[in-house]
């Protein structure tokens, strides 16, 4: 399984170093684990077991873009995965589909695997518009990506209403969305994210999935270890 740990803007430097020590004690050997810390901590993170991921990338290349970190810079720091289009960035930073497209292309040109986050709002779910939202958005994004790059994009299905809420969708709802994504991008890896933890992982037992994107759970090495050891996680 591909397990992506999204630390968001958590930990100060000392707290992160302690966290890393705990993380190193977890046996991740049966999985591919990607740690996405805050970008200043990339240089503190060295591990043979864990891949380095970024939570964001600039939509521009090297140059005069104050405060931005380019894909070229991420590459030079050993980053091999990067989240794109997380709902917190779309809402807090007004990231558009055009921005997302540019970011994906910058990553692909630098041989970094984009993890594209996609999912519906609570009202779209209530109005039965989940499939429409996923189809429309994914189609728009796919259209602008050259065919030879498409396979490299990993999709994280993250219902916006589930992120950080403590509520996860039913197995049927998750499966429906995963199938919608797989119909458009057969063969691409698809992850689930949104309030996943060591207790509710059983919900995903019979779903054909390639991995998980976890936020809150990633901050607690003890619970993360329980999650990894859970028999419901197939390797
Ligand atoms: P959560 O976050 O696991 O805390 O819901 C997931 C995410 O935002 O990627």
PDB file of C-alpha atoms and ligand atoms in Angstrom:
ATOM      1  CA  UNK A   1       0.000   0.000   0.000  1.00  0.00           C
ATOM      2  CA  UNK A   2       1.019   3.592  -0.596  1.00  0.00           C
ATOM      3  CA  UNK A   3       0.622   5.470   2.681  1.00  0.00           C
ATOM      4  CA  UNK A   4       0.935   9.259   2.529  1.00  0.00           C
ATOM      5  CA  UNK A   5       1.427  11.189   5.769  1.00  0.00           C
ATOM      6  CA  UNK A   6       0.262  14.787   5.508  1.00  0.00           C
ATOM      7  CA  UNK A   7       1.635  16.663   8.526  1.00  0.00           C
ATOM      8  CA  UNK A   8       0.112  19.988   7.342  1.00  0.00           C
ATOM      9  CA  UNK A   9       1.502  22.996   9.315  1.00  0.00           C
ATOM     10  CA  UNK A  10       2.187  21.043  12.483  1.00  0.00           C
ATOM     11  CA  UNK A  11       5.267  20.687  14.746  1.00  0.00           C
ATOM     12  CA  UNK A  12       8.001  23.122  15.648  1.00  0.00           C
ATOM     13  CA  UNK A  13      11.564  22.035  14.841  1.00  0.00           C
ATOM     14  CA  UNK A  14      12.163  20.209  18.131  1.00  0.00           C
ATOM     15  CA  UNK A  15       8.752  18.556  18.039  1.00  0.00           C
ATOM     16  CA  UNK A  16       9.378  17.385  14.488  1.00  0.00           C
ATOM     17  CA  UNK A  17      12.744  15.876  15.393  1.00  0.00           C
ATOM     18  CA  UNK A  18      11.125  13.942  18.251  1.00  0.00           C
ATOM     19  CA  UNK A  19       8.321  12.851  15.937  1.00  0.00           C
ATOM     20  CA  UNK A  20      10.877  11.559  13.417  1.00  0.00           C
ATOM     21  CA  UNK A  21      12.548   9.449  16.129  1.00  0.00           C
ATOM     22  CA  UNK A  22       9.178   7.810  16.928  1.00  0.00           C
ATOM     23  CA  UNK A  23       8.368   7.358  13.263  1.00  0.00           C
ATOM     24  CA  UNK A  24      11.647   5.536  12.651  1.00  0.00           C
ATOM     25  CA  UNK A  25      10.578   2.842  15.125  1.00  0.00           C
ATOM     26  CA  UNK A  26       7.557   1.867  13.018  1.00  0.00           C
ATOM     27  CA  UNK A  27       8.025  -1.067  10.685  1.00  0.00           C
ATOM     28  CA  UNK A  28       6.875   0.266   7.324  1.00  0.00           C
ATOM     29  CA  UNK A  29       8.657  -2.446   5.353  1.00  0.00           C
ATOM     30  CA  UNK A  30       5.511  -3.866   3.719  1.00  0.00           C
ATOM     31  CA  UNK A  31       4.389  -0.492   2.401  1.00  0.00           C
ATOM     32  CA  UNK A  32       5.561   2.543   0.448  1.00  0.00           C
ATOM     33  CA  UNK A  33       5.411   5.436   2.888  1.00  0.00           C
ATOM     34  CA  UNK A  34       5.582   9.100   1.852  1.00  0.00           C
ATOM     35  CA  UNK A  35       6.109  11.710   4.551  1.00  0.00           C
ATOM     36  CA  UNK A  36       4.917  15.238   3.720  1.00  0.00           C
ATOM     37  CA  UNK A  37       6.271  17.550   6.438  1.00  0.00           C
ATOM     38  CA  UNK A  38       6.308  21.343   6.343  1.00  0.00           C
ATOM     39  CA  UNK A  39       8.900  22.311   3.720  1.00  0.00           C
ATOM     40  CA  UNK A  40      11.520  23.767   6.135  1.00  0.00           C
ATOM     41  CA  UNK A  41      11.848  20.267   7.585  1.00  0.00           C
ATOM     42  CA  UNK A  42      12.833  18.532   4.347  1.00  0.00           C
ATOM     43  CA  UNK A  43      16.509  18.918   5.203  1.00  0.00           C
ATOM     44  CA  UNK A  44      15.936  17.346   8.641  1.00  0.00           C
ATOM     45  CA  UNK A  45      14.364  14.251   7.109  1.00  0.00           C
ATOM     46  CA  UNK A  46      16.610  11.424   6.082  1.00  0.00           C
ATOM     47  CA  UNK A  47      15.364   7.889   5.932  1.00  0.00           C
ATOM     48  CA  UNK A  48      15.967   4.852   3.768  1.00  0.00           C
ATOM     49  CA  UNK A  49      12.458   3.624   4.527  1.00  0.00           C
ATOM     50  CA  UNK A  50      10.403   6.735   3.860  1.00  0.00           C
ATOM     51  CA  UNK A  51       9.996   8.822   0.707  1.00  0.00           C
ATOM     52  CA  UNK A  52       9.875  12.571   0.994  1.00  0.00           C
ATOM     53  CA  UNK A  53       6.713  14.341  -0.162  1.00  0.00           C
ATOM     54  CA  UNK A  54       5.800  18.007  -0.408  1.00  0.00           C
ATOM     55  CA  UNK A  55       2.418  19.492   0.526  1.00  0.00           C
ATOM     56  CA  UNK A  56       2.649  22.047  -2.250  1.00  0.00           C
ATOM     57  CA  UNK A  57       4.707  23.313  -5.195  1.00  0.00           C
ATOM     58  CA  UNK A  58       4.950  26.587  -7.070  1.00  0.00           C
ATOM     59  CA  UNK A  59       3.076  26.810 -10.356  1.00  0.00           C
ATOM     60  CA  UNK A  60       6.183  28.535 -11.736  1.00  0.00           C
ATOM     61  CA  UNK A  61       9.671  27.361 -12.469  1.00  0.00           C
ATOM     62  CA  UNK A  62      12.925  28.754 -10.907  1.00  0.00           C
ATOM     63  CA  UNK A  63      13.114  32.540 -10.666  1.00  0.00           C
ATOM     64  CA  UNK A  64      11.516  35.643  -9.179  1.00  0.00           C
ATOM     65  CA  UNK A  65       8.555  34.178  -7.276  1.00  0.00           C
ATOM     66  CA  UNK A  66       8.902  35.366  -3.700  1.00  0.00           C
ATOM     67  CA  UNK A  67       7.871  32.841  -1.098  1.00  0.00           C
ATOM     68  CA  UNK A  68       7.381  29.999  -3.562  1.00  0.00           C
ATOM     69  CA  UNK A  69       9.226  26.678  -3.761  1.00  0.00           C
ATOM     70  CA  UNK A  70       9.674  25.365  -7.302  1.00  0.00           C
ATOM     71  CA  UNK A  71       9.537  21.753  -8.467  1.00  0.00           C
ATOM     72  CA  UNK A  72      13.237  22.020  -9.442  1.00  0.00           C
ATOM     73  CA  UNK A  73      14.073  22.984  -5.850  1.00  0.00           C
ATOM     74  CA  UNK A  74      11.931  20.158  -4.443  1.00  0.00           C
ATOM     75  CA  UNK A  75      13.711  17.707  -6.724  1.00  0.00           C
ATOM     76  CA  UNK A  76      17.106  18.914  -5.530  1.00  0.00           C
ATOM     77  CA  UNK A  77      16.002  18.254  -1.929  1.00  0.00           C
ATOM     78  CA  UNK A  78      15.101  14.631  -2.657  1.00  0.00           C
ATOM     79  CA  UNK A  79      11.326  15.122  -2.854  1.00  0.00           C
ATOM     80  CA  UNK A  80       9.686  12.432  -4.970  1.00  0.00           C
ATOM     81  CA  UNK A  81       5.946  12.974  -4.358  1.00  0.00           C
ATOM     82  CA  UNK A  82       3.849  16.131  -4.010  1.00  0.00           C
ATOM     83  CA  UNK A  83       0.234  16.825  -3.050  1.00  0.00           C
ATOM     84  CA  UNK A  84      -1.684  19.017  -5.484  1.00  0.00           C
ATOM     85  CA  UNK A  85      -5.123  20.568  -5.158  1.00  0.00           C
ATOM     86  CA  UNK A  86      -5.683  19.749  -1.494  1.00  0.00           C
ATOM     87  CA  UNK A  87      -9.022  21.276  -0.478  1.00  0.00           C
ATOM     88  CA  UNK A  88      -7.335  23.422   2.199  1.00  0.00           C
ATOM     89  CA  UNK A  89      -5.269  25.068  -0.533  1.00  0.00           C
ATOM     90  CA  UNK A  90      -8.239  25.463  -2.850  1.00  0.00           C
ATOM     91  CA  UNK A  91     -10.298  27.170  -0.141  1.00  0.00           C
ATOM     92  CA  UNK A  92      -7.667  29.058   1.824  1.00  0.00           C
ATOM     93  CA  UNK A  93      -5.418  30.037  -1.098  1.00  0.00           C
ATOM     94  CA  UNK A  94      -8.054  30.126  -3.862  1.00  0.00           C
ATOM     95  CA  UNK A  95      -6.127  27.597  -5.921  1.00  0.00           C
ATOM     96  CA  UNK A  96      -7.856  27.110  -9.289  1.00  0.00           C
ATOM     97  CA  UNK A  97      -7.962  24.202 -11.734  1.00  0.00           C
ATOM     98  CA  UNK A  98      -5.550  26.208 -13.958  1.00  0.00           C
ATOM     99  CA  UNK A  99      -3.106  26.515 -11.024  1.00  0.00           C
ATOM    100  CA  UNK A 100      -3.465  22.798 -10.354  1.00  0.00           C
ATOM    101  CA  UNK A 101      -2.722  21.979 -14.005  1.00  0.00           C
ATOM    102  CA  UNK A 102       0.406  24.142 -13.993  1.00  0.00           C
ATOM    103  CA  UNK A 103       1.627  22.572 -10.761  1.00  0.00           C
ATOM    104  CA  UNK A 104       1.094  19.055 -12.064  1.00  0.00           C
ATOM    105  CA  UNK A 105       3.097  19.843 -15.212  1.00  0.00           C
ATOM    106  CA  UNK A 106       5.970  21.389 -13.194  1.00  0.00           C
ATOM    107  CA  UNK A 107       6.107  18.219 -11.074  1.00  0.00           C
ATOM    108  CA  UNK A 108       5.942  15.819 -13.991  1.00  0.00           C
ATOM    109  CA  UNK A 109       8.726  17.635 -15.842  1.00  0.00           C
ATOM    110  CA  UNK A 110      10.881  17.197 -12.750  1.00  0.00           C
ATOM    111  CA  UNK A 111      10.022  13.546 -12.303  1.00  0.00           C
ATOM    112  CA  UNK A 112       8.061  14.106  -9.080  1.00  0.00           C
ATOM    113  CA  UNK A 113       4.861  12.067  -8.650  1.00  0.00           C
ATOM    114  CA  UNK A 114       1.808  14.342  -8.265  1.00  0.00           C
ATOM    115  CA  UNK A 115      -0.848  13.219  -5.786  1.00  0.00           C
ATOM    116  CA  UNK A 116      -3.962  15.002  -6.985  1.00  0.00           C
ATOM    117  CA  UNK A 117      -6.625  15.478  -4.283  1.00  0.00           C
ATOM    118  CA  UNK A 118     -10.178  15.412  -5.503  1.00  0.00           C
ATOM    119  CA  UNK A 119     -13.546  15.131  -3.768  1.00  0.00           C
ATOM    120  CA  UNK A 120     -17.003  16.558  -3.283  1.00  0.00           C
ATOM    121  CA  UNK A 121     -18.424  19.054  -0.778  1.00  0.00           C
ATOM    122  CA  UNK A 122     -21.182  18.090   1.665  1.00  0.00           C
ATOM    123  CA  UNK A 123     -23.825  19.829  -0.443  1.00  0.00           C
ATOM    124  CA  UNK A 124     -22.651  18.116  -3.633  1.00  0.00           C
ATOM    125  CA  UNK A 125     -22.932  14.786  -1.815  1.00  0.00           C
ATOM    126  CA  UNK A 126     -26.455  15.654  -0.599  1.00  0.00           C
ATOM    127  CA  UNK A 127     -27.506  16.709  -4.105  1.00  0.00           C
ATOM    128  CA  UNK A 128     -26.158  13.473  -5.625  1.00  0.00           C
ATOM    129  CA  UNK A 129     -23.530  15.423  -7.560  1.00  0.00           C
ATOM    130  CA  UNK A 130     -20.451  13.488  -6.430  1.00  0.00           C
ATOM    131  CA  UNK A 131     -19.937  11.601  -9.691  1.00  0.00           C
ATOM    132  CA  UNK A 132     -20.510  14.782 -11.704  1.00  0.00           C
ATOM    133  CA  UNK A 133     -17.974  16.750  -9.638  1.00  0.00           C
ATOM    134  CA  UNK A 134     -15.303  14.068  -9.946  1.00  0.00           C
ATOM    135  CA  UNK A 135     -15.916  13.496 -13.659  1.00  0.00           C
ATOM    136  CA  UNK A 136     -15.934  17.197 -14.574  1.00  0.00           C
ATOM    137  CA  UNK A 137     -12.874  18.089 -12.587  1.00  0.00           C
ATOM    138  CA  UNK A 138     -10.796  15.094 -13.517  1.00  0.00           C
ATOM    139  CA  UNK A 139     -11.667  15.448 -17.209  1.00  0.00           C
ATOM    140  CA  UNK A 140     -10.588  19.102 -17.202  1.00  0.00           C
ATOM    141  CA  UNK A 141      -7.278  18.197 -15.579  1.00  0.00           C
ATOM    142  CA  UNK A 142      -6.565  15.146 -17.725  1.00  0.00           C
ATOM    143  CA  UNK A 143      -7.238  17.090 -20.954  1.00  0.00           C
ATOM    144  CA  UNK A 144      -4.229  19.317 -20.429  1.00  0.00           C
ATOM    145  CA  UNK A 145      -1.743  16.588 -19.482  1.00  0.00           C
ATOM    146  CA  UNK A 146       0.193  14.871 -22.299  1.00  0.00           C
ATOM    147  CA  UNK A 147      -0.717  11.205 -22.582  1.00  0.00           C
ATOM    148  CA  UNK A 148       2.788   9.950 -21.776  1.00  0.00           C
ATOM    149  CA  UNK A 149       2.615  11.590 -18.325  1.00  0.00           C
ATOM    150  CA  UNK A 150      -0.889  10.528 -17.313  1.00  0.00           C
ATOM    151  CA  UNK A 151       0.028   7.219 -15.676  1.00  0.00           C
ATOM    152  CA  UNK A 152       2.282   8.999 -13.164  1.00  0.00           C
ATOM    153  CA  UNK A 153      -0.586  10.897 -11.542  1.00  0.00           C
ATOM    154  CA  UNK A 154      -1.849   9.416  -8.298  1.00  0.00           C
ATOM    155  CA  UNK A 155      -5.403  10.386  -7.349  1.00  0.00           C
ATOM    156  CA  UNK A 156      -6.398  10.831  -3.720  1.00  0.00           C
ATOM    157  CA  UNK A 157     -10.160  10.683  -3.295  1.00  0.00           C
ATOM    158  CA  UNK A 158     -10.801  13.023  -0.364  1.00  0.00           C
ATOM    159  CA  UNK A 159     -14.416  14.060   0.257  1.00  0.00           C
ATOM    160  CA  UNK A 160     -14.097  17.626   1.535  1.00  0.00           C
ATOM    161  CA  UNK A 161     -16.739  17.034   4.224  1.00  0.00           C
ATOM    162  CA  UNK A 162     -14.760  14.091   5.608  1.00  0.00           C
ATOM    163  CA  UNK A 163     -11.397  15.841   6.018  1.00  0.00           C
ATOM    164  CA  UNK A 164     -10.687  16.530   9.684  1.00  0.00           C
ATOM    165  CA  UNK A 165     -14.344  15.913  10.600  1.00  0.00           C
ATOM    166  CA  UNK A 166     -13.987  12.500  12.231  1.00  0.00           C
ATOM    167  CA  UNK A 167     -16.598  11.139   9.817  1.00  0.00           C
ATOM    168  CA  UNK A 168     -15.802   8.869   6.913  1.00  0.00           C
ATOM    169  CA  UNK A 169     -18.158   7.912   4.085  1.00  0.00           C
ATOM    170  CA  UNK A 170     -19.717   4.465   3.902  1.00  0.00           C
ATOM    171  CA  UNK A 171     -17.848   1.745   2.039  1.00  0.00           C
ATOM    172  CA  UNK A 172     -20.408   2.032  -0.742  1.00  0.00           C
ATOM    173  CA  UNK A 173     -19.850   5.772  -1.114  1.00  0.00           C
ATOM    174  CA  UNK A 174     -16.066   5.400  -1.164  1.00  0.00           C
ATOM    175  CA  UNK A 175     -16.230   2.544  -3.631  1.00  0.00           C
ATOM    176  CA  UNK A 176     -18.555   4.513  -5.942  1.00  0.00           C
ATOM    177  CA  UNK A 177     -16.109   7.415  -6.140  1.00  0.00           C
ATOM    178  CA  UNK A 178     -13.063   5.190  -6.561  1.00  0.00           C
ATOM    179  CA  UNK A 179     -14.786   3.405  -9.448  1.00  0.00           C
ATOM    180  CA  UNK A 180     -15.666   6.749 -11.062  1.00  0.00           C
ATOM    181  CA  UNK A 181     -11.987   7.731 -10.910  1.00  0.00           C
ATOM    182  CA  UNK A 182     -10.780   4.353 -12.182  1.00  0.00           C
ATOM    183  CA  UNK A 183     -13.140   4.546 -15.153  1.00  0.00           C
ATOM    184  CA  UNK A 184     -11.477   7.784 -16.271  1.00  0.00           C
ATOM    185  CA  UNK A 185      -7.966   6.737 -15.354  1.00  0.00           C
ATOM    186  CA  UNK A 186      -7.722   2.958 -15.479  1.00  0.00           C
ATOM    187  CA  UNK A 187      -4.379   1.772 -14.174  1.00  0.00           C
ATOM    188  CA  UNK A 188      -3.613   4.887 -12.109  1.00  0.00           C
ATOM    189  CA  UNK A 189      -3.126   4.539  -8.372  1.00  0.00           C
ATOM    190  CA  UNK A 190      -6.093   5.743  -6.299  1.00  0.00           C
ATOM    191  CA  UNK A 191      -5.911   6.520  -2.574  1.00  0.00           C
ATOM    192  CA  UNK A 192      -8.563   7.343   0.000  1.00  0.00           C
ATOM    193  CA  UNK A 193      -8.165  10.235   2.473  1.00  0.00           C
ATOM    194  CA  UNK A 194     -10.386  11.980   5.034  1.00  0.00           C
ATOM    195  CA  UNK A 195     -10.612  11.184   8.782  1.00  0.00           C
ATOM    196  CA  UNK A 196      -9.074   7.768   8.325  1.00  0.00           C
ATOM    197  CA  UNK A 197      -7.738   6.223  11.518  1.00  0.00           C
ATOM    198  CA  UNK A 198      -6.647   2.999  13.206  1.00  0.00           C
ATOM    199  CA  UNK A 199     -10.281   2.217  14.136  1.00  0.00           C
ATOM    200  CA  UNK A 200     -12.309   2.980  11.004  1.00  0.00           C
ATOM    201  CA  UNK A 201      -9.829   1.436   8.527  1.00  0.00           C
ATOM    202  CA  UNK A 202     -12.013  -1.697   8.548  1.00  0.00           C
ATOM    203  CA  UNK A 203     -14.571   0.258   6.472  1.00  0.00           C
ATOM    204  CA  UNK A 204     -12.221   0.040   3.495  1.00  0.00           C
ATOM    205  CA  UNK A 205     -11.646  -3.697   3.764  1.00  0.00           C
ATOM    206  CA  UNK A 206     -13.345  -4.793   0.542  1.00  0.00           C
ATOM    207  CA  UNK A 207     -12.541  -1.757  -1.545  1.00  0.00           C
ATOM    208  CA  UNK A 208     -10.060  -1.982  -4.374  1.00  0.00           C
ATOM    209  CA  UNK A 209      -7.678   0.749  -3.333  1.00  0.00           C
ATOM    210  CA  UNK A 210      -3.948   1.461  -3.667  1.00  0.00           C
ATOM    211  CA  UNK A 211      -3.337   3.355  -0.458  1.00  0.00           C
ATOM    212  CA  UNK A 212      -4.282   6.051   2.027  1.00  0.00           C
ATOM    213  CA  UNK A 213      -3.693   9.749   2.642  1.00  0.00           C
ATOM    214  CA  UNK A 214      -3.815  10.565   6.344  1.00  0.00           C
ATOM    215  CA  UNK A 215      -3.654  13.921   8.133  1.00  0.00           C
ATOM    216  CA  UNK A 216      -4.424  13.801  11.850  1.00  0.00           C
ATOM    217  CA  UNK A 217      -3.393  10.168  12.115  1.00  0.00           C
ATOM    218  CA  UNK A 218       0.045  10.989  10.700  1.00  0.00           C
ATOM    219  CA  UNK A 219       0.773  13.202  13.733  1.00  0.00           C
ATOM    220  CA  UNK A 220       0.440  10.371  16.240  1.00  0.00           C
ATOM    221  CA  UNK A 221       3.106   7.658  15.733  1.00  0.00           C
ATOM    222  CA  UNK A 222       1.473   5.332  18.264  1.00  0.00           C
ATOM    223  CA  UNK A 223      -1.877   5.338  16.475  1.00  0.00           C
ATOM    224  CA  UNK A 224      -0.133   5.248  13.116  1.00  0.00           C
ATOM    225  CA  UNK A 225       1.661   2.092  14.206  1.00  0.00           C
ATOM    226  CA  UNK A 226      -1.675   0.548  15.197  1.00  0.00           C
ATOM    227  CA  UNK A 227      -3.037   1.508  11.786  1.00  0.00           C
ATOM    228  CA  UNK A 228      -0.090  -0.106   9.982  1.00  0.00           C
ATOM    229  CA  UNK A 229      -0.441  -3.287  12.030  1.00  0.00           C
ATOM    230  CA  UNK A 230      -4.171  -3.513  11.373  1.00  0.00           C
ATOM    231  CA  UNK A 231      -5.035  -6.742   9.626  1.00  0.00           C
ATOM    232  CA  UNK A 232      -7.401  -4.840   7.326  1.00  0.00           C
ATOM    233  CA  UNK A 233      -4.478  -3.258   5.531  1.00  0.00           C
ATOM    234  CA  UNK A 234      -3.487  -5.521   2.710  1.00  0.00           C
ATOM    235  CA  UNK A 235       0.108  -5.087   1.568  1.00  0.00           C
TER     236      UNK A 235
HETATM  237  P1  LIG B   1      -7.468  13.995   7.978  1.00  0.00           P
HETATM  238  O1  LIG B   1      -6.745  14.821   6.812  1.00  0.00           O
HETATM  239  O2  LIG B   1      -6.933  12.587   7.889  1.00  0.00           O
HETATM  240  O3  LIG B   1      -7.040  14.692   9.219  1.00  0.00           O
HETATM  241  O4  LIG B   1      -8.913  14.058   7.734  1.00  0.00           O
HETATM  242  C1  LIG B   1      -6.565  14.256   5.557  1.00  0.00           C
HETATM  243  C2  LIG B   1      -6.046  15.288   4.607  1.00  0.00           C
HETATM  244  O5  LIG B   1      -6.380  16.469   4.756  1.00  0.00           O
HETATM  245  O6  LIG B   1      -5.287  14.968   3.691  1.00  0.00           O
END
